[in-house]
Amino acid sequence: MNEKIWAKSCHISPSMITLDMCNLEQQCRMVEKAGLEMIHVDILDGHFSPSMPLGLDTVKQLRKKTNLEFEAHVMVTDPQFFIDELIEAGASQIVFHIETCDHVDGMLNYIHSKGIRAGVALKPATPLYELEYILDKCDAVLLMLINPGFAQVKGEAQTAYSAKKIHDLHEMITARGLDTRVILDGRISPENISTYGMSGEADIFVAGSTCIKKDDQTGSLKRLKAMEDEINSKRS
C-alpha cells in the first residue's frame, strides 16, 4: 500500500471490468500512463450479482505487473473466501457488502489485522442507519447508485435518491469527525465527479463506460486525470 497515494483527497478509479479483458496488462499500463493511481477491482460470484467477469487468478497476476493501487469491491453472497483471496493478491483496500456479511464488525477487524484498509458497501436501498455502530471502523463506505449487476435492467439509471444518500452519508462522517472515504459506484459521469468531488461529499469515483469511451480510452483517461488534479488542488 502506498500511503502517499491514499493521503490525497480525491481519486478517480477506473473499473477493471470496463477495460479490455483480453489485454488487461496493457490496459493497466494505459491507466498508469494517464497518471491515475488506483484501479477498481469488482469481484462477483454470479449470485449476489448476476455476472462473473473477472477471476481471482487474473487479479493476482495483474498485481505483479502494475503499481496501481487495487481497491476492491466484493459483491458476493459469502465474502470470507473472496476476501482471503484478495488479501493474498495484495489489495490495498477491500470493501464488502454489509447485506451479505453475518459479522460485519468482525470482518472489518479481520481485514485490518492484515494491514489492509477495510470498509463496507451498500446497495441503493440499504439505509444508512446500518452504519451506526461500525462507521468509526470503516476506512471507506461504497454507495452503489444502481442495483448490482447489469443483467437485470439494461441501462438502469442512478436511483432518484442517490443525491440525498450521498449528502446524508457525508453529514454522518463529518458529524463524527471521521476520515472515512466515500466511494461512488454506478453510472458515474464527469458531472457526478465534478459535483461531489468539488463539494467534498465523495472521495473515490469508480469510472466505468460513462466516463471511459471505448473509441477514446487514452483521451478519456487523460481528461479524468485532469479532473482529479483540479479537485485535489481545490480541496488541498
Coordinates of N, CA and C in Angstrom, one line a residue:
M1 N 0.8 -1.2 0.0 CA 0.0 0.0 0.0 C 0.9 1.2 0.0
N2 N 0.6 2.2 -0.9 CA 1.3 3.4 -1.0 C 0.5 4.5 -0.2
E3 N 1.0 4.8 1.0 CA 0.3 5.7 1.9 C 0.2 7.1 1.3
K4 N 1.2 7.5 0.5 CA 1.2 8.8 -0.1 C 0.0 9.0 -1.0
I5 N -0.3 7.9 -1.8 CA -1.4 8.0 -2.7 C -2.7 8.1 -1.9
W6 N -2.8 7.3 -0.8 CA -4.1 7.3 -0.1 C -4.3 8.6 0.7
A7 N -3.3 9.4 0.9 CA -3.4 10.6 1.6 C -4.1 11.7 0.8
K8 N -4.2 11.5 -0.5 CA -4.8 12.5 -1.4 C -6.3 12.5 -1.2
S9 N -6.9 13.7 -1.4 CA -8.3 13.9 -1.1 C -9.2 13.1 -2.1
C10 N -8.9 13.1 -3.3 CA -9.8 12.6 -4.4 C -9.1 11.7 -5.3
H11 N -9.7 10.6 -5.7 CA -9.2 9.6 -6.7 C -10.3 9.2 -7.6
I12 N -9.9 9.1 -8.9 CA -10.8 8.5 -9.9 C -10.2 7.2 -10.2
S13 N -11.0 6.1 -10.0 CA -10.5 4.8 -10.1 C -11.2 4.0 -11.2
P14 N -10.6 3.9 -12.3 CA -11.2 3.1 -13.5 C -11.6 1.7 -13.1
S15 N -12.8 1.3 -13.5 CA -13.2 0.0 -13.2 C -12.5 -1.0 -14.1
M16 N -11.9 -2.0 -13.5 CA -11.2 -3.0 -14.3 C -12.1 -3.7 -15.3
I17 N -13.3 -4.0 -14.9 CA -14.2 -4.7 -15.8 C -14.7 -3.9 -17.0
T18 N -14.4 -2.6 -17.0 CA -14.8 -1.7 -18.1 C -13.7 -1.8 -19.2
L19 N -12.5 -2.2 -18.8 CA -11.4 -2.3 -19.7 C -11.4 -3.5 -20.6
D20 N -10.5 -3.6 -21.6 CA -10.4 -4.7 -22.5 C -9.9 -5.9 -21.7
M21 N -10.8 -6.9 -21.4 CA -10.5 -8.0 -20.6 C -9.4 -9.0 -21.2
C22 N -9.2 -8.8 -22.5 CA -8.2 -9.7 -23.2 C -6.8 -9.1 -23.1
N23 N -6.8 -7.8 -22.7 CA -5.5 -7.1 -22.7 C -5.3 -6.3 -21.4
L24 N -5.6 -6.9 -20.3 CA -5.6 -6.1 -19.1 C -4.3 -5.6 -18.6
E25 N -3.2 -6.3 -18.9 CA -1.9 -5.8 -18.5 C -1.6 -4.5 -19.3
Q26 N -1.9 -4.5 -20.6 CA -1.7 -3.3 -21.4 C -2.6 -2.2 -21.0
Q27 N -3.8 -2.6 -20.6 CA -4.8 -1.6 -20.2 C -4.4 -0.9 -18.9
C28 N -3.8 -1.7 -18.0 CA -3.3 -1.1 -16.7 C -2.2 -0.1 -17.0
R29 N -1.3 -0.5 -17.9 CA -0.2 0.4 -18.3 C -0.8 1.7 -18.8
M30 N -1.9 1.7 -19.6 CA -2.5 2.9 -20.1 C -3.1 3.7 -19.0
V31 N -3.7 3.1 -18.0 CA -4.2 3.9 -16.8 C -3.0 4.5 -16.1
E32 N -1.9 3.8 -15.9 CA -0.7 4.4 -15.3 C -0.2 5.6 -16.1
K33 N -0.1 5.4 -17.4 CA 0.5 6.4 -18.2 C -0.4 7.7 -18.2
A34 N -1.7 7.6 -18.0 CA -2.5 8.7 -17.8 C -2.3 9.5 -16.5
G35 N -1.6 8.8 -15.6 CA -1.3 9.4 -14.3 C -2.3 9.1 -13.2
L36 N -3.3 8.2 -13.4 CA -4.2 7.8 -12.4 C -3.5 6.7 -11.6
E37 N -3.8 6.6 -10.3 CA -3.0 5.8 -9.4 C -3.8 4.6 -8.8
M38 N -5.1 4.5 -9.0 CA -5.9 3.4 -8.5 C -6.7 2.7 -9.6
I39 N -7.0 1.5 -9.3 CA -8.0 0.8 -10.2 C -9.0 0.0 -9.3
H40 N -10.2 0.0 -9.8 CA -11.3 -0.6 -9.0 C -11.5 -2.0 -9.5
V41 N -11.4 -2.9 -8.5 CA -11.5 -4.4 -8.8 C -12.8 -4.9 -8.3
D42 N -13.7 -5.2 -9.2 CA -15.0 -5.8 -8.8 C -14.9 -7.3 -8.8
I43 N -15.2 -7.9 -7.7 CA -15.2 -9.4 -7.6 C -16.7 -9.8 -7.4
L44 N -17.2 -10.6 -8.4 CA -18.6 -11.0 -8.4 C -18.7 -12.6 -8.4
D45 N -19.7 -13.1 -7.9 CA -19.9 -14.5 -7.8 C -21.0 -15.1 -8.7
G46 N -21.6 -14.3 -9.5 CA -22.7 -14.8 -10.3 C -24.0 -15.0 -9.5
H47 N -24.0 -14.8 -8.3 CA -25.2 -15.0 -7.4 C -25.7 -13.7 -6.8
F48 N -24.9 -13.0 -6.0 CA -25.3 -11.7 -5.5 C -25.5 -10.7 -6.6
S49 N -24.6 -10.8 -7.6 CA -24.7 -10.0 -8.8 C -24.6 -11.0 -10.0
P50 N -25.5 -10.9 -10.9 CA -25.6 -11.9 -11.9 C -24.6 -11.8 -13.1
S51 N -23.4 -11.8 -12.7 CA -22.3 -11.8 -13.7 C -21.0 -12.2 -13.0
M52 N -20.0 -12.6 -13.8 CA -18.7 -13.1 -13.2 C -17.6 -12.7 -14.2
P53 N -17.4 -11.4 -14.4 CA -16.4 -11.0 -15.5 C -15.0 -11.2 -15.2
L54 N -14.6 -11.2 -13.9 CA -13.2 -11.2 -13.5 C -12.8 -12.3 -12.5
G55 N -11.8 -13.0 -12.9 CA -11.3 -14.1 -12.0 C -10.3 -13.7 -11.0
L56 N -10.2 -14.4 -9.9 CA -9.2 -14.0 -8.8 C -7.8 -14.2 -9.3
D57 N -7.6 -15.3 -10.1 CA -6.2 -15.5 -10.6 C -5.7 -14.4 -11.5
T58 N -6.7 -13.8 -12.2 CA -6.3 -12.7 -13.1 C -5.9 -11.5 -12.2
V59 N -6.6 -11.3 -11.2 CA -6.2 -10.2 -10.3 C -4.8 -10.4 -9.7
K60 N -4.6 -11.7 -9.3 CA -3.3 -12.0 -8.7 C -2.1 -11.8 -9.7
Q61 N -2.3 -12.2 -10.9 CA -1.3 -12.0 -11.9 C -1.1 -10.5 -12.2
L62 N -2.2 -9.7 -12.3 CA -2.0 -8.3 -12.6 C -1.3 -7.6 -11.5
R63 N -1.5 -8.0 -10.2 CA -0.9 -7.4 -9.1 C 0.6 -7.3 -9.3
K64 N 1.2 -8.4 -9.9 CA 2.6 -8.5 -10.2 C 3.1 -7.6 -11.3
K65 N 2.2 -7.0 -12.1 CA 2.6 -6.3 -13.3 C 2.2 -4.8 -13.3
T66 N 1.7 -4.3 -12.2 CA 1.3 -2.9 -12.2 C 1.5 -2.3 -10.8
N67 N 1.8 -1.0 -10.7 CA 2.0 -0.4 -9.4 C 0.7 0.3 -9.0
L68 N -0.4 0.2 -9.8 CA -1.7 0.8 -9.4 C -2.2 0.2 -8.0
E69 N -2.8 1.1 -7.2 CA -3.4 0.6 -6.0 C -4.7 -0.1 -6.4
F70 N -4.8 -1.3 -5.8 CA -6.1 -2.1 -6.1 C -7.1 -1.8 -4.9
E71 N -8.2 -1.2 -5.3 CA -9.3 -1.0 -4.3 C -10.4 -1.9 -4.8
A72 N -10.7 -2.9 -3.9 CA -11.6 -4.0 -4.3 C -13.0 -3.9 -3.7
H73 N -14.0 -4.3 -4.5 CA -15.4 -4.3 -4.2 C -15.9 -5.7 -4.3
V74 N -16.2 -6.3 -3.1 CA -16.6 -7.7 -3.1 C -18.1 -7.8 -3.1
M75 N -18.6 -8.2 -4.3 CA -20.1 -8.3 -4.5 C -20.5 -9.8 -4.6
V76 N -20.5 -10.4 -3.4 CA -20.7 -11.9 -3.3 C -21.6 -12.2 -2.2
T77 N -22.2 -13.4 -2.2 CA -23.1 -13.9 -1.2 C -22.3 -14.3 0.1
D78 N -21.2 -14.9 -0.1 CA -20.4 -15.4 1.1 C -19.0 -14.8 0.9
P79 N -18.7 -13.7 1.6 CA -17.5 -12.9 1.3 C -16.1 -13.5 1.8
Q80 N -16.1 -14.3 2.8 CA -14.9 -14.7 3.5 C -13.8 -15.3 2.5
F81 N -14.2 -16.2 1.7 CA -13.2 -16.8 0.8 C -12.6 -15.8 -0.2
F82 N -13.5 -14.9 -0.7 CA -13.0 -13.9 -1.7 C -12.2 -12.9 -1.0
I83 N -12.5 -12.5 0.2 CA -11.7 -11.5 0.9 C -10.3 -12.1 1.2
D84 N -10.2 -13.4 1.6 CA -8.9 -14.0 1.8 C -8.1 -14.0 0.6
E85 N -8.7 -14.3 -0.6 CA -8.0 -14.4 -1.8 C -7.5 -13.0 -2.2
L86 N -8.3 -11.9 -1.9 CA -7.9 -10.6 -2.2 C -6.7 -10.1 -1.3
I87 N -6.8 -10.5 -0.1 CA -5.7 -10.3 0.8 C -4.4 -10.9 0.3
E88 N -4.5 -12.1 -0.1 CA -3.3 -12.8 -0.7 C -2.8 -12.1 -2.0
A89 N -3.8 -11.6 -2.8 CA -3.5 -10.9 -4.1 C -2.8 -9.6 -3.9
G90 N -2.9 -9.0 -2.7 CA -2.3 -7.7 -2.4 C -3.1 -6.5 -2.7
A91 N -4.4 -6.6 -2.4 CA -5.3 -5.4 -2.5 C -5.0 -4.5 -1.4
S92 N -5.1 -3.2 -1.7 CA -4.8 -2.1 -0.7 C -6.0 -1.8 0.2
Q93 N -7.2 -2.0 -0.4 CA -8.4 -1.7 0.3 C -9.5 -2.7 -0.2
I94 N -10.3 -3.2 0.8 CA -11.3 -4.1 0.4 C -12.6 -3.7 1.1
V95 N -13.7 -3.5 0.3 CA -15.0 -3.2 0.8 C -15.9 -4.4 0.5
F96 N -16.7 -4.8 1.4 CA -17.6 -5.9 1.2 C -19.0 -5.4 1.5
H97 N -20.0 -6.2 1.1 CA -21.4 -5.8 1.2 C -21.9 -6.1 2.6
I98 N -22.4 -5.1 3.2 CA -23.0 -5.2 4.6 C -24.2 -6.1 4.6
E99 N -24.9 -6.3 3.5 CA -26.1 -7.1 3.4 C -25.7 -8.6 3.4
T100 N -24.5 -9.0 3.1 CA -24.1 -10.4 2.9 C -23.2 -10.9 4.0
C101 N -22.8 -10.1 4.9 CA -21.8 -10.5 5.9 C -22.5 -10.7 7.3
D102 N -22.4 -11.9 7.8 CA -23.0 -12.2 9.1 C -22.4 -11.4 10.3
H103 N -21.1 -11.1 10.2 CA -20.4 -10.5 11.3 C -19.6 -9.3 10.8
V104 N -20.2 -8.2 10.5 CA -19.6 -7.1 9.9 C -18.5 -6.5 10.7
D105 N -18.7 -6.3 12.0 CA -17.6 -5.8 12.8 C -16.4 -6.7 12.8
G106 N -16.7 -8.0 12.9 CA -15.6 -8.9 12.9 C -14.8 -9.0 11.6
M107 N -15.5 -8.8 10.5 CA -14.8 -8.8 9.2 C -14.0 -7.6 9.0
L108 N -14.4 -6.4 9.5 CA -13.6 -5.2 9.4 C -12.4 -5.4 10.3
N109 N -12.5 -6.0 11.5 CA -11.3 -6.2 12.3 C -10.4 -7.2 11.6
Y110 N -10.9 -8.2 11.0 CA -10.1 -9.2 10.3 C -9.2 -8.6 9.2
I111 N -9.9 -7.8 8.3 CA -9.2 -7.2 7.2 C -8.1 -6.2 7.7
H112 N -8.5 -5.4 8.8 CA -7.5 -4.5 9.4 C -6.3 -5.2 9.9
S113 N -6.5 -6.4 10.5 CA -5.4 -7.2 11.1 C -4.4 -7.6 10.1
K114 N -4.8 -7.6 8.8 CA -3.9 -7.9 7.7 C -3.2 -6.7 7.2
G115 N -3.4 -5.6 7.8 CA -2.7 -4.3 7.3 C -3.4 -3.7 6.1
I116 N -4.6 -4.0 5.9 CA -5.3 -3.6 4.7 C -6.5 -2.6 5.1
R117 N -6.7 -1.6 4.3 CA -7.9 -0.7 4.5 C -9.2 -1.5 4.3
A118 N -10.2 -1.2 5.2 CA -11.4 -2.0 5.1 C -12.6 -1.1 5.2
G119 N -13.7 -1.6 4.5 CA -14.9 -0.8 4.5 C -16.1 -1.6 4.1
V120 N -17.2 -1.0 4.0 CA -18.4 -1.7 3.6 C -19.1 -1.0 2.4
A121 N -19.8 -1.8 1.7 CA -20.6 -1.3 0.5 C -22.1 -1.5 0.8
L122 N -22.9 -0.6 0.3 CA -24.3 -0.6 0.5 C -25.0 -0.6 -0.9
K123 N -26.0 -1.5 -1.0 CA -26.9 -1.4 -2.2 C -27.7 -0.1 -2.1
P124 N -28.3 0.3 -3.2 CA -29.0 1.6 -3.2 C -30.1 1.7 -2.1
A125 N -30.9 0.7 -1.9 CA -32.0 0.8 -0.9 C -31.6 0.5 0.5
T126 N -30.3 0.1 0.8 CA -29.9 -0.2 2.2 C -29.7 1.1 2.9
P127 N -30.4 1.3 4.0 CA -30.4 2.5 4.8 C -29.1 2.8 5.5
L128 N -28.8 4.1 5.6 CA -27.5 4.4 6.3 C -27.5 4.1 7.8
Y129 N -28.6 3.9 8.4 CA -28.6 3.5 9.8 C -27.9 2.2 10.1
E130 N -27.7 1.4 9.0 CA -26.9 0.1 9.2 C -25.5 0.4 9.6
L131 N -25.0 1.7 9.3 CA -23.6 2.0 9.6 C -23.5 2.5 11.1
E132 N -24.5 2.6 11.8 CA -24.5 3.3 13.1 C -23.3 2.9 14.0
Y133 N -23.1 1.6 14.2 CA -22.1 1.1 15.1 C -20.8 0.7 14.5
I134 N -20.7 0.8 13.2 CA -19.4 0.4 12.6 C -18.7 1.5 11.8
L135 N -19.4 2.6 11.6 CA -18.8 3.7 10.7 C -17.4 4.1 11.2
D136 N -17.2 4.1 12.5 CA -15.9 4.6 13.0 C -14.8 3.6 12.6
K137 N -15.1 2.4 12.3 CA -14.1 1.4 11.9 C -13.9 1.3 10.4
C138 N -14.7 2.1 9.6 CA -14.6 2.0 8.2 C -13.7 3.0 7.6
D139 N -12.7 2.5 6.8 CA -11.8 3.4 6.1 C -12.6 4.0 4.9
A140 N -13.6 3.2 4.4 CA -14.4 3.7 3.3 C -15.8 3.1 3.3
V141 N -16.7 3.8 2.7 CA -18.1 3.3 2.5 C -18.4 3.5 1.1
L142 N -18.7 2.4 0.4 CA -19.1 2.5 -1.0 C -20.6 2.5 -1.2
L143 N -21.1 3.5 -1.8 CA -22.5 3.6 -2.1 C -22.8 3.2 -3.6
M144 N -23.6 2.2 -3.8 CA -24.0 1.8 -5.1 C -25.2 2.7 -5.5
L145 N -25.0 3.3 -6.6 CA -26.0 4.2 -7.1 C -27.0 3.6 -8.1
I146 N -26.7 2.3 -8.5 CA -27.6 1.5 -9.3 C -27.6 0.1 -8.6
N147 N -28.5 -0.7 -9.0 CA -28.6 -2.0 -8.3 C -27.5 -3.0 -8.9
P148 N -27.1 -3.9 -8.1 CA -26.0 -4.8 -8.5 C -26.3 -5.6 -9.8
G149 N -25.3 -5.6 -10.7 CA -25.5 -6.4 -11.9 C -26.1 -5.7 -13.0
F150 N -25.6 -6.0 -14.2 CA -26.1 -5.3 -15.4 C -27.0 -6.2 -16.2
A151 N -27.3 -7.4 -15.7 CA -28.2 -8.3 -16.4 C -29.7 -8.1 -16.2
Q152 N -30.0 -7.4 -15.2 CA -31.5 -7.3 -14.9 C -32.2 -6.2 -15.7
V153 N -31.7 -5.0 -15.6 CA -32.2 -3.9 -16.3 C -31.2 -3.1 -17.1
K154 N -31.1 -3.3 -18.4 CA -30.1 -2.7 -19.2 C -30.2 -1.2 -19.2
G155 N -29.1 -0.5 -19.0 CA -29.1 0.9 -19.0 C -29.8 1.6 -17.8
E156 N -29.9 0.8 -16.7 CA -30.5 1.4 -15.5 C -29.9 2.7 -15.0
A157 N -30.7 3.7 -14.7 CA -30.2 5.0 -14.2 C -29.9 4.9 -12.7
Q158 N -29.1 5.9 -12.3 CA -28.9 6.1 -10.9 C -30.2 6.3 -10.2
T159 N -30.4 5.8 -8.9 CA -31.6 6.0 -8.2 C -31.9 7.4 -8.0
A160 N -33.2 7.7 -7.8 CA -33.6 9.1 -7.7 C -33.2 9.7 -6.3
Y161 N -32.9 8.8 -5.4 CA -32.5 9.3 -4.0 C -31.0 9.3 -3.8
S162 N -30.2 9.1 -4.9 CA -28.8 9.0 -4.8 C -28.2 10.2 -4.1
A163 N -28.6 11.4 -4.6 CA -28.0 12.7 -4.1 C -28.3 12.8 -2.6
K164 N -29.4 12.5 -2.2 CA -29.8 12.6 -0.7 C -28.9 11.7 0.1
K165 N -28.8 10.4 -0.4 CA -28.0 9.4 0.3 C -26.5 9.8 0.4
I166 N -26.0 10.4 -0.6 CA -24.6 10.8 -0.6 C -24.4 12.0 0.4
H167 N -25.3 12.9 0.3 CA -25.3 14.1 1.3 C -25.4 13.6 2.7
D168 N -26.4 12.7 3.0 CA -26.6 12.3 4.3 C -25.4 11.5 4.9
L169 N -24.7 10.7 4.0 CA -23.6 10.0 4.5 C -22.4 10.9 4.8
H170 N -22.3 11.9 4.0 CA -21.2 12.9 4.2 C -21.5 13.6 5.6
E171 N -22.7 13.9 5.8 CA -23.1 14.6 7.1 C -22.8 13.7 8.3
M172 N -23.0 12.4 8.2 CA -22.7 11.4 9.2 C -21.2 11.4 9.5
I173 N -20.5 11.3 8.5 CA -19.0 11.2 8.6 C -18.5 12.5 9.2
T174 N -18.9 13.7 8.7 CA -18.5 15.0 9.2 C -18.8 15.2 10.7
A175 N -20.1 14.8 11.1 CA -20.5 14.9 12.4 C -19.7 14.2 13.4
R176 N -19.1 13.0 13.0 CA -18.3 12.2 13.9 C -16.8 12.6 13.8
G177 N -16.5 13.5 12.9 CA -15.1 13.9 12.7 C -14.2 12.8 12.2
L178 N -14.7 12.0 11.3 CA -14.0 10.8 10.7 C -13.3 11.2 9.4
D179 N -12.4 10.3 9.0 CA -11.7 10.5 7.7 C -12.2 9.3 6.7
T180 N -13.4 8.8 7.0 CA -13.9 7.7 6.1 C -14.1 8.2 4.7
R181 N -13.6 7.5 3.8 CA -13.8 7.9 2.4 C -15.1 7.4 1.8
V182 N -15.7 8.2 1.0 CA -17.0 7.9 0.3 C -16.6 7.5 -1.1
I183 N -17.0 6.3 -1.5 CA -16.8 5.8 -2.8 C -18.2 5.8 -3.5
L184 N -18.2 6.3 -4.7 CA -19.5 6.3 -5.5 C -19.3 5.3 -6.7
D185 N -20.3 4.5 -6.9 CA -20.1 3.4 -7.9 C -21.5 3.2 -8.6
G186 N -21.5 3.3 -9.9 CA -22.7 3.0 -10.7 C -23.1 4.2 -11.6
R187 N -22.8 4.1 -12.9 CA -23.1 5.1 -13.9 C -22.5 6.5 -13.5
I188 N -21.3 6.4 -13.0 CA -20.6 7.7 -12.6 C -20.2 8.4 -13.8
S189 N -20.6 9.7 -13.9 CA -20.4 10.6 -15.0 C -19.4 11.7 -14.6
P190 N -18.8 12.4 -15.6 CA -17.9 13.5 -15.3 C -18.7 14.5 -14.5
E191 N -20.0 14.7 -14.7 CA -20.8 15.6 -13.9 C -20.8 15.2 -12.4
N192 N -21.0 13.9 -12.2 CA -21.0 13.4 -10.8 C -19.7 13.7 -10.1
I193 N -18.6 13.4 -10.9 CA -17.3 13.7 -10.3 C -17.1 15.1 -9.9
S194 N -17.4 16.0 -10.8 CA -17.3 17.4 -10.6 C -18.1 17.9 -9.4
T195 N -19.4 17.5 -9.4 CA -20.3 17.9 -8.3 C -19.9 17.4 -7.0
Y196 N -19.7 16.1 -6.8 CA -19.4 15.6 -5.5 C -18.0 15.6 -5.1
G197 N -17.1 15.7 -6.1 CA -15.7 15.9 -5.8 C -15.4 17.3 -5.3
M198 N -15.9 18.3 -6.0 CA -15.7 19.7 -5.6 C -16.4 20.0 -4.2
S199 N -17.5 19.4 -4.0 CA -18.2 19.7 -2.7 C -17.6 18.9 -1.5
G200 N -16.8 17.9 -1.8 CA -16.1 17.1 -0.8 C -17.1 16.1 -0.2
E201 N -18.2 15.8 -0.9 CA -19.1 14.8 -0.4 C -18.7 13.4 -0.8
A202 N -17.8 13.3 -1.8 CA -17.3 12.0 -2.1 C -15.8 12.1 -2.5
D203 N -15.1 11.0 -2.4 CA -13.7 11.0 -2.5 C -13.1 10.0 -3.5
I204 N -13.8 8.9 -3.8 CA -13.3 8.0 -4.8 C -14.5 7.7 -5.8
F205 N -14.2 7.9 -7.0 CA -15.2 7.7 -8.1 C -14.8 6.5 -9.0
V206 N -15.7 5.6 -9.1 CA -15.5 4.4 -9.9 C -15.9 4.8 -11.3
A207 N -14.9 4.9 -12.2 CA -15.1 5.3 -13.6 C -15.4 4.1 -14.5
G208 N -16.6 4.0 -15.1 CA -16.9 3.0 -16.0 C -17.1 3.5 -17.4
S209 N -18.0 2.8 -18.1 CA -18.2 3.2 -19.5 C -18.8 4.6 -19.7
T210 N -19.5 5.2 -18.7 CA -20.0 6.5 -18.9 C -18.8 7.5 -18.9
C211 N -17.7 7.2 -18.4 CA -16.6 8.1 -18.3 C -15.5 7.7 -19.3
I212 N -15.3 6.4 -19.5 CA -14.2 5.9 -20.4 C -14.8 5.4 -21.7
K213 N -14.6 6.1 -22.8 CA -15.1 5.7 -24.0 C -14.3 4.7 -24.8
K214 N -14.8 3.7 -25.3 CA -14.1 2.6 -25.9 C -13.3 3.1 -27.1
D215 N -13.8 4.1 -27.8 CA -13.1 4.6 -29.0 C -12.1 5.7 -28.7
D216 N -12.0 6.0 -27.4 CA -11.1 7.1 -27.0 C -10.6 6.9 -25.5
Q217 N -10.1 5.7 -25.3 CA -9.7 5.4 -23.9 C -8.6 6.3 -23.4
T218 N -7.6 6.5 -24.2 CA -6.5 7.4 -23.7 C -7.0 8.8 -23.4
G219 N -7.7 9.4 -24.3 CA -8.2 10.7 -24.1 C -9.2 10.8 -22.9
S220 N -10.0 9.8 -22.8 CA -10.9 9.7 -21.6 C -10.1 9.7 -20.3
L221 N -9.1 8.9 -20.2 CA -8.3 8.8 -19.0 C -7.6 10.0 -18.7
K222 N -7.1 10.7 -19.7 CA -6.4 12.0 -19.5 C -7.3 13.0 -19.0
R223 N -8.5 13.0 -19.5 CA -9.5 14.0 -19.0 C -9.9 13.7 -17.6
L224 N -10.0 12.5 -17.2 CA -10.3 12.1 -15.8 C -9.2 12.5 -14.9
K225 N -7.9 12.3 -15.4 CA -6.8 12.7 -14.5 C -6.8 14.3 -14.3
A226 N -7.1 15.0 -15.4 CA -7.2 16.5 -15.2 C -8.3 16.9 -14.2
M227 N -9.4 16.2 -14.2 CA -10.5 16.5 -13.3 C -10.0 16.1 -11.9
E228 N -9.3 15.0 -11.7 CA -8.8 14.6 -10.4 C -7.8 15.6 -9.8
D229 N -6.9 16.1 -10.7 CA -6.0 17.1 -10.3 C -6.6 18.4 -9.9
E230 N -7.6 18.8 -10.6 CA -8.3 20.0 -10.3 C -9.0 19.9 -9.0
I231 N -9.7 18.8 -8.7 CA -10.4 18.6 -7.5 C -9.4 18.6 -6.3
N232 N -8.3 17.9 -6.5 CA -7.3 17.8 -5.4 C -6.7 19.2 -5.1
S233 N -6.5 20.0 -6.1 CA -6.0 21.4 -5.9 C -7.0 22.3 -5.2
K234 N -8.3 22.1 -5.4 CA -9.3 22.9 -4.7 C -9.5 22.4 -3.3
R235 N -9.3 21.1 -3.0 CA -9.6 20.6 -1.7 C -8.3 20.5 -0.8
S236 N -7.2 20.8 -1.3 CA -6.0 20.8 -0.5 C -5.8 22.0 0.4

